[in-house]
Coordinates of C-alpha atoms in Angstrom, one line a residue:
Chain A
V29 CA 124.6 81.3 92.6
N30 CA 121.5 83.5 92.3
L31 CA 121.5 86.0 95.2
V32 CA 119.3 89.1 95.1
F33 CA 119.6 92.4 97.0
L34 CA 116.2 93.3 98.5
N35 CA 115.8 96.4 100.7
G36 CA 119.2 96.2 102.3
R37 CA 119.6 92.4 102.6
I38 CA 121.1 89.8 100.2
V39 CA 118.7 86.9 99.9
P40 CA 118.4 83.8 97.7
G41 CA 116.5 84.7 94.4
A42 CA 113.7 82.2 95.2
E43 CA 113.0 84.0 98.5
A44 CA 113.2 87.5 97.0
R45 CA 109.5 88.7 97.0
V46 CA 107.6 91.9 97.3
S47 CA 104.2 92.7 98.6
V48 CA 101.3 92.4 96.1
F49 CA 100.5 95.9 97.4
D50 CA 103.8 97.2 96.1
R51 CA 103.0 100.0 93.6
G52 CA 105.6 98.7 91.3
F53 CA 103.5 95.6 90.9
L54 CA 100.1 97.4 91.0
Y55 CA 100.9 100.4 88.7
G56 CA 104.4 100.1 87.2
D57 CA 105.2 102.9 89.6
G58 CA 109.0 102.6 89.6
V59 CA 112.2 103.1 87.7
F60 CA 115.0 100.8 86.8
E61 CA 118.5 100.6 85.3
T62 CA 120.3 97.9 83.4
L63 CA 124.1 97.9 83.7
R64 CA 126.8 95.8 82.1
V65 CA 129.1 94.1 84.6
Q66 CA 132.6 93.4 83.3
A67 CA 135.6 92.1 85.3
G68 CA 133.2 92.1 88.3
K69 CA 132.6 95.9 88.0
P70 CA 129.5 97.7 86.7
F71 CA 130.4 99.8 83.7
R72 CA 129.6 103.6 84.1
W73 CA 127.8 103.2 87.4
E74 CA 127.6 107.0 87.8
S75 CA 125.8 107.6 84.6
H76 CA 123.2 105.0 85.4
Q77 CA 122.8 106.3 88.9
A78 CA 122.3 109.8 87.6
R79 CA 119.6 108.7 85.3
L80 CA 118.0 106.7 88.2
E81 CA 118.0 109.7 90.5
S82 CA 116.5 111.9 87.7
G83 CA 113.7 109.4 87.3
L84 CA 113.1 109.2 91.0
R85 CA 112.9 113.0 91.1
L86 CA 110.3 113.0 88.3
L87 CA 108.3 110.4 90.3
G88 CA 108.5 112.7 93.4
L89 CA 110.5 110.0 95.2
A90 CA 113.4 110.9 97.5
S91 CA 116.7 110.2 95.8
T92 CA 118.5 107.0 97.0
Q93 CA 120.6 109.7 98.9
H94 CA 123.2 107.2 99.8
G95 CA 124.4 106.9 96.2
T96 CA 127.7 105.6 97.4
V97 CA 125.9 103.2 99.7
L98 CA 123.9 101.8 96.7
A99 CA 127.2 101.5 94.7
Q100 CA 128.7 99.6 97.6
Q101 CA 125.7 97.3 97.9
A102 CA 125.9 96.6 94.2
A103 CA 129.6 95.7 94.6
E104 CA 128.7 93.3 97.5
L105 CA 126.0 91.7 95.4
I106 CA 128.4 91.1 92.5
A107 CA 130.9 89.6 94.9
A108 CA 128.4 87.4 96.6
N109 CA 127.3 86.1 93.2
Q110 CA 131.0 85.7 92.1
C111 CA 129.9 87.5 88.9
Q112 CA 132.6 88.4 86.5
E113 CA 130.5 89.2 83.5
G114 CA 126.8 89.8 83.4
V115 CA 124.0 92.3 83.7
L116 CA 123.0 94.1 86.8
R117 CA 119.4 95.3 87.1
V118 CA 118.6 97.9 89.7
T119 CA 114.9 98.5 90.4
V120 CA 113.4 101.1 92.7
S121 CA 109.6 101.1 93.1
R122 CA 107.5 103.4 95.2
G123 CA 106.9 100.5 97.5
P124 CA 103.6 99.4 99.2
G125 CA 100.7 101.8 99.1
V126 CA 96.9 102.0 99.1
R127 CA 94.7 101.2 96.1
G128 CA 94.3 104.1 93.6
Y129 CA 96.6 106.1 91.5
S130 CA 97.4 108.6 94.1
P131 CA 100.9 107.9 95.5
A132 CA 100.0 109.7 98.8
G133 CA 101.3 107.8 101.8
A134 CA 103.5 105.4 100.0
D135 CA 106.9 106.5 101.4
T136 CA 109.0 103.3 101.7
P137 CA 110.5 102.6 98.3
T138 CA 111.4 99.0 97.4
V139 CA 115.0 98.6 96.2
V140 CA 115.9 95.4 94.3
M141 CA 119.2 94.5 92.5
S142 CA 119.8 91.2 90.7
L143 CA 122.3 89.7 88.3
H144 CA 121.6 88.1 85.0
P145 CA 123.5 86.5 82.1
R146 CA 124.7 88.8 79.4
S147 CA 124.4 88.0 75.7
S148 CA 126.0 90.2 73.0
A149 CA 125.9 87.9 70.0
V150 CA 125.4 89.6 66.6
P151 CA 124.0 87.4 63.8
A152 CA 126.5 87.3 60.8
A153 CA 123.7 88.9 58.7
G154 CA 123.3 91.7 61.2
L155 CA 120.3 92.3 63.4
R156 CA 116.8 91.9 61.9
L157 CA 114.4 94.7 63.0
V158 CA 110.7 95.0 62.4
T159 CA 108.7 98.2 62.7
A160 CA 106.4 98.0 65.8
T161 CA 102.7 98.5 65.3
L162 CA 102.5 100.5 68.6
R163 CA 103.7 104.0 68.6
V164 CA 105.5 106.1 71.2
L165 CA 104.5 109.7 71.9
A166 CA 106.8 112.4 70.6
A167 CA 107.9 115.0 73.2
D168 CA 106.7 112.9 76.1
P169 CA 108.4 113.9 79.3
L170 CA 108.0 110.3 80.5
A171 CA 110.1 109.0 77.6
A172 CA 113.2 110.3 79.5
V173 CA 112.4 108.0 82.5
K174 CA 113.4 104.3 82.4
S175 CA 110.2 103.5 84.3
T176 CA 108.8 100.0 85.0
S177 CA 105.6 100.9 83.1
R178 CA 106.9 99.2 80.0
L179 CA 104.2 97.2 78.5
L180 CA 104.5 99.0 75.1
Y181 CA 108.1 97.8 74.9
V182 CA 107.2 94.3 75.9
L183 CA 104.5 94.1 73.2
A184 CA 106.7 95.6 70.6
R185 CA 109.4 93.0 71.4
A186 CA 106.8 90.2 71.4
E187 CA 105.8 91.4 67.9
A188 CA 109.5 91.0 66.8
D189 CA 109.7 87.6 68.5
T190 CA 106.6 86.4 66.5
V191 CA 108.4 86.8 63.2
G192 CA 111.8 85.7 64.4
A193 CA 113.3 89.2 64.4
D194 CA 115.8 90.4 66.9
D195 CA 114.1 93.6 68.0
A196 CA 111.4 96.1 67.1
L197 CA 111.9 99.6 65.8
L198 CA 109.6 102.1 67.6
L199 CA 108.2 105.1 65.7
N200 CA 106.3 108.0 67.1
Q201 CA 103.0 109.3 66.0
R202 CA 104.7 111.4 63.4
D203 CA 106.4 108.4 61.7
E204 CA 109.8 109.4 63.1
V205 CA 112.2 106.7 64.3
S206 CA 112.6 106.8 68.1
E207 CA 114.6 103.8 69.2
T208 CA 114.3 100.0 69.4
T209 CA 112.8 98.5 72.5
S210 CA 116.2 98.1 74.0
A211 CA 118.7 100.3 72.1
N212 CA 119.4 103.6 70.5
V213 CA 119.7 103.9 66.7
F214 CA 122.5 105.3 64.6
L215 CA 122.9 105.8 60.8
L216 CA 126.3 106.2 59.2
D217 CA 126.5 108.9 56.5
G218 CA 130.1 109.9 55.5
D219 CA 131.6 111.8 58.4
V220 CA 128.3 112.0 60.2
I221 CA 126.4 109.7 62.5
H222 CA 122.7 110.5 62.5
T223 CA 120.7 109.6 65.6
P224 CA 117.1 110.5 66.5
E225 CA 116.7 113.6 68.6
L226 CA 115.4 113.3 72.2
A227 CA 112.1 114.9 71.3
T228 CA 111.2 111.8 69.2
G229 CA 110.3 110.2 72.5
L230 CA 113.4 108.1 73.2
L231 CA 115.3 107.2 76.3
A232 CA 118.9 108.5 76.0
G233 CA 120.9 105.3 76.7
V234 CA 124.2 105.4 78.5
A235 CA 125.6 103.7 75.4
R236 CA 124.4 106.6 73.3
G237 CA 126.8 108.8 75.2
V238 CA 129.6 106.3 74.7
V239 CA 128.9 106.2 71.0
V240 CA 129.3 110.0 70.9
E241 CA 132.7 109.7 72.6
I242 CA 133.8 107.1 70.2
A243 CA 132.6 109.1 67.2
T244 CA 134.8 112.0 68.5
E245 CA 137.8 109.7 68.7
M246 CA 137.1 108.7 65.1
S247 CA 136.6 112.3 63.9
L248 CA 133.0 111.7 63.1
S249 CA 130.3 114.1 64.2
V250 CA 127.0 113.0 65.7
R251 CA 123.9 114.8 64.5
E252 CA 120.5 114.6 66.3
S253 CA 117.5 115.0 64.0
A254 CA 114.1 113.6 63.0
I255 CA 114.8 110.4 61.1
H256 CA 112.2 108.6 58.9
P257 CA 112.5 104.8 58.6
K258 CA 113.2 105.1 54.8
A259 CA 116.5 106.8 55.7
F260 CA 117.7 103.3 56.9
L261 CA 117.8 102.3 53.2
D262 CA 119.9 105.3 52.1
A263 CA 122.4 105.0 55.0
E264 CA 125.9 103.6 54.5
G265 CA 125.3 101.5 57.5
V266 CA 122.9 101.3 60.5
F267 CA 123.6 100.1 64.0
V268 CA 121.9 100.1 67.4
A269 CA 123.6 100.3 70.8
N270 CA 122.9 99.7 74.4
V271 CA 125.4 99.1 77.2
V272 CA 124.6 95.4 77.6
S273 CA 125.3 94.3 74.0
G274 CA 127.3 97.2 72.7
P275 CA 127.0 98.5 69.1
R276 CA 125.4 96.0 66.8
E277 CA 124.9 96.2 63.1
V278 CA 121.5 96.1 61.5
G279 CA 121.1 93.9 58.4
L280 CA 117.4 94.0 57.8
L281 CA 114.4 96.3 58.5
D282 CA 111.0 94.7 57.7
D283 CA 112.6 92.4 55.1
Q284 CA 114.5 95.2 53.3
A285 CA 118.2 94.8 53.3
V286 CA 120.2 97.6 55.0
R287 CA 123.7 98.4 53.6
R288 CA 126.6 97.1 55.7
S289 CA 129.6 99.2 56.6
N290 CA 132.8 97.9 58.1
R291 CA 133.0 101.0 60.2
V292 CA 130.4 99.5 62.6
A293 CA 132.9 96.7 63.5
E294 CA 135.5 99.5 64.3
I295 CA 133.0 101.3 66.5
R296 CA 132.2 98.0 68.3
R297 CA 135.9 97.3 68.8
R298 CA 136.4 100.7 70.3
F299 CA 133.4 100.3 72.5
E300 CA 134.6 97.0 73.9
A301 CA 138.1 98.5 74.4
L302 CA 136.6 101.4 76.4
V303 CA 134.6 99.0 78.6
A304 CA 137.7 96.9 79.2
R305 CA 139.7 100.1 80.0
E306 CA 137.2 101.4 82.5
T307 CA 136.4 98.2 84.2
G308 CA 139.9 96.8 84.3
G309 CA 139.8 94.2 81.5
F310 CA 137.9 91.1 80.5
Chain B
V12 CA 90.2 91.1 108.0
N13 CA 92.6 91.6 105.1
L14 CA 92.8 88.3 103.2
V15 CA 94.2 88.2 99.7
F16 CA 93.7 85.7 96.8
L17 CA 97.1 84.7 95.4
N18 CA 97.4 82.0 92.7
G19 CA 94.6 79.8 94.0
R20 CA 95.1 80.3 97.7
I21 CA 93.6 82.8 100.2
V22 CA 96.4 84.2 102.4
P23 CA 96.8 87.0 104.9
G24 CA 97.6 90.3 103.1
A25 CA 100.9 90.6 104.9
E26 CA 102.0 87.3 103.5
A27 CA 100.8 87.9 100.0
R28 CA 104.0 88.4 98.0
V29 CA 105.2 87.9 94.4
S30 CA 108.7 87.2 93.1
V31 CA 110.9 90.2 92.3
F32 CA 111.2 88.4 88.9
D33 CA 107.5 88.8 88.3
R34 CA 107.2 90.7 85.0
G35 CA 104.3 92.7 86.6
F36 CA 106.9 94.1 89.0
L37 CA 109.7 94.3 86.4
Y38 CA 107.9 95.8 83.4
G39 CA 104.2 96.6 84.3
D40 CA 103.5 93.5 82.2
G41 CA 100.0 92.8 83.3
V42 CA 96.3 93.9 83.4
F43 CA 93.9 94.6 86.2
E44 CA 90.3 95.4 87.0
T45 CA 88.7 97.4 89.7
L46 CA 85.1 96.3 90.7
R47 CA 82.6 97.7 93.1
V48 CA 81.3 95.3 95.7
Q49 CA 77.8 96.0 97.0
A50 CA 75.7 93.7 99.2
G51 CA 78.7 91.3 99.1
K52 CA 78.5 91.0 95.3
P53 CA 80.7 92.4 92.6
F54 CA 78.8 94.7 90.3
R55 CA 78.9 93.7 86.6
W56 CA 81.4 91.0 87.0
E57 CA 80.9 89.8 83.4
S58 CA 81.7 93.2 81.9
H59 CA 84.9 93.5 83.9
Q60 CA 85.9 89.9 83.1
A61 CA 85.3 90.5 79.4
R62 CA 87.6 93.5 79.5
L63 CA 90.2 91.5 81.4
E64 CA 90.1 88.7 78.9
S65 CA 90.4 91.2 76.0
G66 CA 93.5 92.7 77.7
L67 CA 95.0 89.3 78.2
R68 CA 94.5 88.5 74.6
L69 CA 96.3 91.7 73.6
L70 CA 99.2 90.7 75.8
G71 CA 99.2 87.3 74.2
L72 CA 98.3 85.6 77.5
A73 CA 96.0 82.7 77.7
S74 CA 92.6 83.7 79.0
T75 CA 91.9 82.9 82.6
Q76 CA 89.8 80.1 80.8
H77 CA 88.0 79.2 84.0
G78 CA 86.1 82.5 84.0
T79 CA 83.5 80.9 86.2
V80 CA 86.2 79.6 88.5
L81 CA 87.6 83.1 88.9
A82 CA 84.2 84.5 89.7
Q83 CA 83.8 81.7 92.3
Q84 CA 87.2 82.5 93.8
A85 CA 86.2 86.2 94.0
A86 CA 83.0 85.2 95.8
E87 CA 85.0 83.1 98.3
L88 CA 87.4 86.0 98.9
I89 CA 84.6 88.4 99.5
A90 CA 83.0 86.0 101.9
A91 CA 86.3 85.3 103.7
N92 CA 86.7 89.0 104.2
Q93 CA 83.1 89.4 105.3
C94 CA 83.0 92.3 102.8
Q95 CA 79.6 93.9 102.2
E96 CA 80.7 97.1 100.5
G97 CA 84.1 97.8 99.0
V98 CA 86.4 97.6 96.0
L99 CA 87.7 94.3 94.5
R100 CA 90.9 94.6 92.6
V101 CA 91.8 91.7 90.2
T102 CA 95.4 91.7 88.8
V103 CA 96.8 89.2 86.3
S104 CA 100.5 89.7 85.5
R105 CA 102.6 87.6 83.1
G106 CA 104.3 86.1 86.1
P107 CA 108.0 85.4 86.6
G108 CA 110.2 85.6 83.5
V109 CA 113.8 86.2 82.5
R110 CA 115.3 89.7 82.2
G111 CA 114.6 91.6 79.0
Y112 CA 111.4 92.8 77.3
S113 CA 110.8 89.6 75.5
P114 CA 108.0 87.7 77.3
A115 CA 109.2 84.4 75.8
G116 CA 109.2 81.6 78.4
A117 CA 107.0 83.4 80.9
D118 CA 104.0 81.1 80.9
T119 CA 102.7 81.1 84.5
P120 CA 100.6 84.2 85.1
T121 CA 100.2 85.6 88.6
V122 CA 96.6 86.1 89.7
V123 CA 95.9 88.4 92.7
M124 CA 92.6 89.6 94.1
S125 CA 92.3 91.9 97.0
L126 CA 89.6 94.0 98.7
H127 CA 89.8 97.7 99.6
P128 CA 87.6 100.3 101.2
R129 CA 85.3 102.3 98.9
S130 CA 84.8 106.0 99.0
S131 CA 82.3 107.8 96.9
A132 CA 82.0 111.1 98.5
V133 CA 81.4 114.1 96.2
P134 CA 82.4 117.5 97.6
A135 CA 79.4 119.9 97.9
A136 CA 81.2 122.2 95.4
G137 CA 81.7 119.4 92.9
L138 CA 84.9 117.8 92.0
R139 CA 87.9 119.9 91.3
L140 CA 89.9 118.8 88.2
V141 CA 93.2 120.1 86.9
T142 CA 94.5 119.5 83.4
A143 CA 97.5 117.1 83.5
T144 CA 100.8 118.2 82.0
L145 CA 101.5 114.7 80.6
R146 CA 99.5 113.7 77.5
V147 CA 98.1 110.5 76.3
L148 CA 98.5 109.3 72.7
A149 CA 95.4 109.4 70.5
A150 CA 94.5 106.2 68.7
D151 CA 96.8 104.2 70.9
P152 CA 95.7 100.5 70.9
L153 CA 97.1 100.2 74.4
A154 CA 94.6 102.7 75.7
A155 CA 91.9 100.1 75.5
V156 CA 93.9 97.9 77.9
K157 CA 93.7 98.4 81.7
S158 CA 97.3 97.5 82.0
T159 CA 99.5 97.7 85.1
S160 CA 101.9 100.1 83.2
R161 CA 100.2 103.1 84.6
L162 CA 102.9 105.5 85.7
L163 CA 101.4 108.3 83.5
Y164 CA 98.1 108.1 85.5
V165 CA 100.0 108.0 88.8
L166 CA 102.0 111.1 88.0
A167 CA 98.9 113.0 86.6
R168 CA 97.1 112.1 89.8
A169 CA 100.1 113.2 91.9
E170 CA 99.9 116.5 90.0
A171 CA 96.3 116.9 91.1
D172 CA 97.2 116.0 94.7
T173 CA 99.8 118.7 94.8
V174 CA 97.3 121.5 94.3
G175 CA 94.6 119.8 96.4
A176 CA 92.4 118.8 93.4
D177 CA 90.4 115.7 93.2
D178 CA 91.6 114.3 89.9
A179 CA 93.5 115.2 86.8
L180 CA 92.0 115.6 83.3
L181 CA 94.1 113.9 80.6
L182 CA 94.3 115.4 77.2
N183 CA 95.9 113.8 74.1
Q184 CA 98.6 115.3 71.9
R185 CA 95.8 117.0 69.9
D186 CA 94.5 118.9 73.0
E187 CA 91.4 116.7 73.0
V188 CA 89.9 115.5 76.3
S189 CA 90.4 111.8 76.9
E190 CA 89.4 110.9 80.5
T191 CA 90.5 111.6 84.0
T192 CA 93.0 109.3 85.6
S193 CA 90.2 107.2 87.1
A194 CA 86.9 108.1 85.3
N195 CA 85.2 108.8 82.0
V196 CA 84.0 112.3 81.2
F197 CA 80.4 113.5 80.3
L198 CA 79.1 116.9 79.3
L199 CA 75.4 117.7 79.4
D200 CA 74.0 119.7 76.5
G201 CA 70.1 119.7 76.2
D202 CA 69.0 116.2 75.3
V203 CA 72.5 115.1 74.5
I204 CA 75.3 113.8 76.7
H205 CA 78.7 114.4 75.0
T206 CA 81.6 112.0 75.8
P207 CA 85.1 111.7 74.3
E208 CA 85.3 109.1 71.5
L209 CA 87.4 106.0 72.1
A210 CA 90.1 107.2 69.6
T211 CA 91.0 110.1 71.9
G212 CA 93.0 107.4 73.8
L213 CA 90.7 106.5 76.6
L214 CA 89.8 103.4 78.5
A215 CA 86.1 102.6 78.1
G216 CA 85.0 102.2 81.7
V217 CA 82.2 99.8 82.7
A218 CA 80.5 102.8 84.2
R219 CA 80.6 104.5 80.8
G220 CA 78.3 101.7 79.5
V221 CA 76.0 102.1 82.5
V222 CA 75.8 105.9 81.9
V223 CA 74.6 105.1 78.3
E224 CA 71.9 102.8 79.7
I225 CA 70.7 105.5 82.1
A226 CA 70.7 108.1 79.4
T227 CA 68.4 105.9 77.4
E228 CA 66.1 105.6 80.3
M229 CA 66.0 109.4 80.6
S230 CA 65.5 109.8 76.8
L231 CA 68.9 111.5 76.5
S232 CA 71.2 110.5 73.6
V233 CA 75.0 110.0 74.1
R234 CA 77.2 111.3 71.4
E235 CA 80.9 110.4 71.1
S236 CA 83.1 113.1 69.6
A237 CA 86.4 115.0 70.0
I238 CA 85.9 117.4 72.9
H239 CA 88.2 120.3 73.7
P240 CA 88.6 121.4 77.4
K241 CA 87.0 124.8 76.7
A242 CA 83.7 122.9 76.1
F243 CA 83.6 122.3 79.8
L244 CA 82.8 126.0 80.3
D245 CA 79.9 126.0 77.7
A246 CA 78.3 122.8 79.0
E247 CA 75.1 122.8 81.2
G248 CA 76.9 120.5 83.5
V249 CA 79.9 118.1 83.6
F250 CA 80.3 114.8 85.4
V251 CA 82.8 112.0 85.5
A252 CA 82.0 108.4 86.3
N253 CA 83.6 105.1 87.3
V254 CA 82.1 102.1 88.9
V255 CA 83.6 102.6 92.2
S256 CA 82.4 106.2 92.9
G257 CA 79.5 106.4 90.4
P258 CA 78.7 109.6 88.5
R259 CA 80.2 112.7 90.2
E260 CA 79.6 116.3 89.3
V261 CA 82.6 118.5 88.3
G262 CA 82.6 122.0 89.8
L263 CA 86.0 123.4 88.8
L264 CA 88.5 122.8 86.0
D265 CA 91.8 124.6 86.5
D266 CA 90.2 127.2 88.8
Q267 CA 87.4 128.0 86.3
A268 CA 83.9 127.3 87.5
V269 CA 81.9 124.7 85.6
R270 CA 78.1 125.2 85.4
R271 CA 76.1 122.9 87.7
S272 CA 73.0 120.9 86.6
N273 CA 70.6 119.1 88.9
R274 CA 70.3 116.4 86.2
V275 CA 73.6 115.0 87.4
A276 CA 72.0 114.2 90.8
E277 CA 69.3 112.4 88.9
I278 CA 71.8 110.4 86.9
R279 CA 73.6 109.5 90.1
R280 CA 70.4 108.4 91.8
R281 CA 69.6 106.1 88.9
F282 CA 73.1 104.7 88.9
E283 CA 72.9 103.8 92.5
A284 CA 69.4 102.3 92.0
L285 CA 70.8 100.2 89.2
V286 CA 73.7 98.9 91.3
A287 CA 71.2 98.1 94.2
R288 CA 68.9 96.3 91.8
E289 CA 71.7 94.1 90.3
T290 CA 73.5 93.3 93.5
G291 CA 70.5 92.8 95.6
G292 CA 70.4 96.0 97.7
F293 CA 72.6 98.0 100.0

């Protein structure tokens, strides 16, 4: 089954289309969220919805108002697709508008939700990352928005694909680590987990918040700072995390081995347990 | 008449739709061009097509190959719409793909062309620009690509709209002038026209090349350099230019008056004459 939610209706995926004048298609003028579905329920819906609303505000779009309506529609879509485990993507674009950057007059946002398979495999050797050639901009207010203007992330990921790596590590113009194209970054160092500060130009993932909760459970403290890529080689262990795949250990950065720590497995175990607890099991 | 070219067919605008799984809609994973149509002909088709192809290469997409086929299809669309004067937008996205940044497997690009009204009015007081809050990244290889990941430009333009200005001036993180959301910037200074260098993070517009040609006709030299916004207030005159609206004089930057030069009118006259010559008149 591949049913898609489109502007209030559930339709077959093959019939789910938007106008070529949709500003999401013309200008990447939209925002999205990617949620993990477990036991037929979206994990941490409220956190994702809050970030979605915050993005909509920055775009000057009315909030989806009916937050509870959207949650209900998501639940209906999950049920219609008989989805137990997967990924829910929610996209809100500014909708159809006239040519030109000005969003004036475009006042009917397009809302799309779709379900996708989830993969969470971690290679035995850990993830292989490569440093992306393209840089993000430190202190960019747009970095906080999960917008659909994401070509930089696509090209960085394509760069990783080219050499058979799992993901690309994004640095900002100051050579500081920001994030990977799809996950936040964490370095283990004794009782401390280091993670890049927001000002490096990263998107604060929902999983980042979960990792902080787990660190607290484990009596570890999380410290935000500017991190240079060479710190990867000094760390006791490095992992990346997003809600879809959970915490995943890094084994290699640009062909340099990264130390492995068995505490990453413990963090991952706790992450999965938390997802199971909140969604009602696997 | 509002007919749209979509993947080889000419269809009514209201029926021109793309899949919600099109990566152009999901991730701003595409490129576009905006051309001026005069006397039923696109102005400088080859320059636009060259930039389109260069963007496609950077995205790792096959060129449209059939460059002459695309030109022919554009001509057919213009004829079908009985368009004498207007704007032609050409969009090529990576087409439908799976969820996730990796473009792997998405190998059927979506090609859309549409026609739009052209406006080229210049307020008697000159254009009013405001400095955008959001910054572009200097030396960004992506700046050279007219991609559909353009939320920054949308939000900068919305910021201008909010205060009733005509466009927003984009600076990079070093406080250097890059461009406006829709045009390149030029400062008159004796026999020299100063314009921001490519490394400031700008898109070299087709009109930028035309301005260089006109400057040569007028025995002016064009010098590329790093320009700070305060240079606007010292210049003899400031104008912006894109192919759709031609050269347009700036009168105000952030409520500070910019000096006016009657040489801008001369540059504009020559620009229009050149368009008329190449397209076969008005």
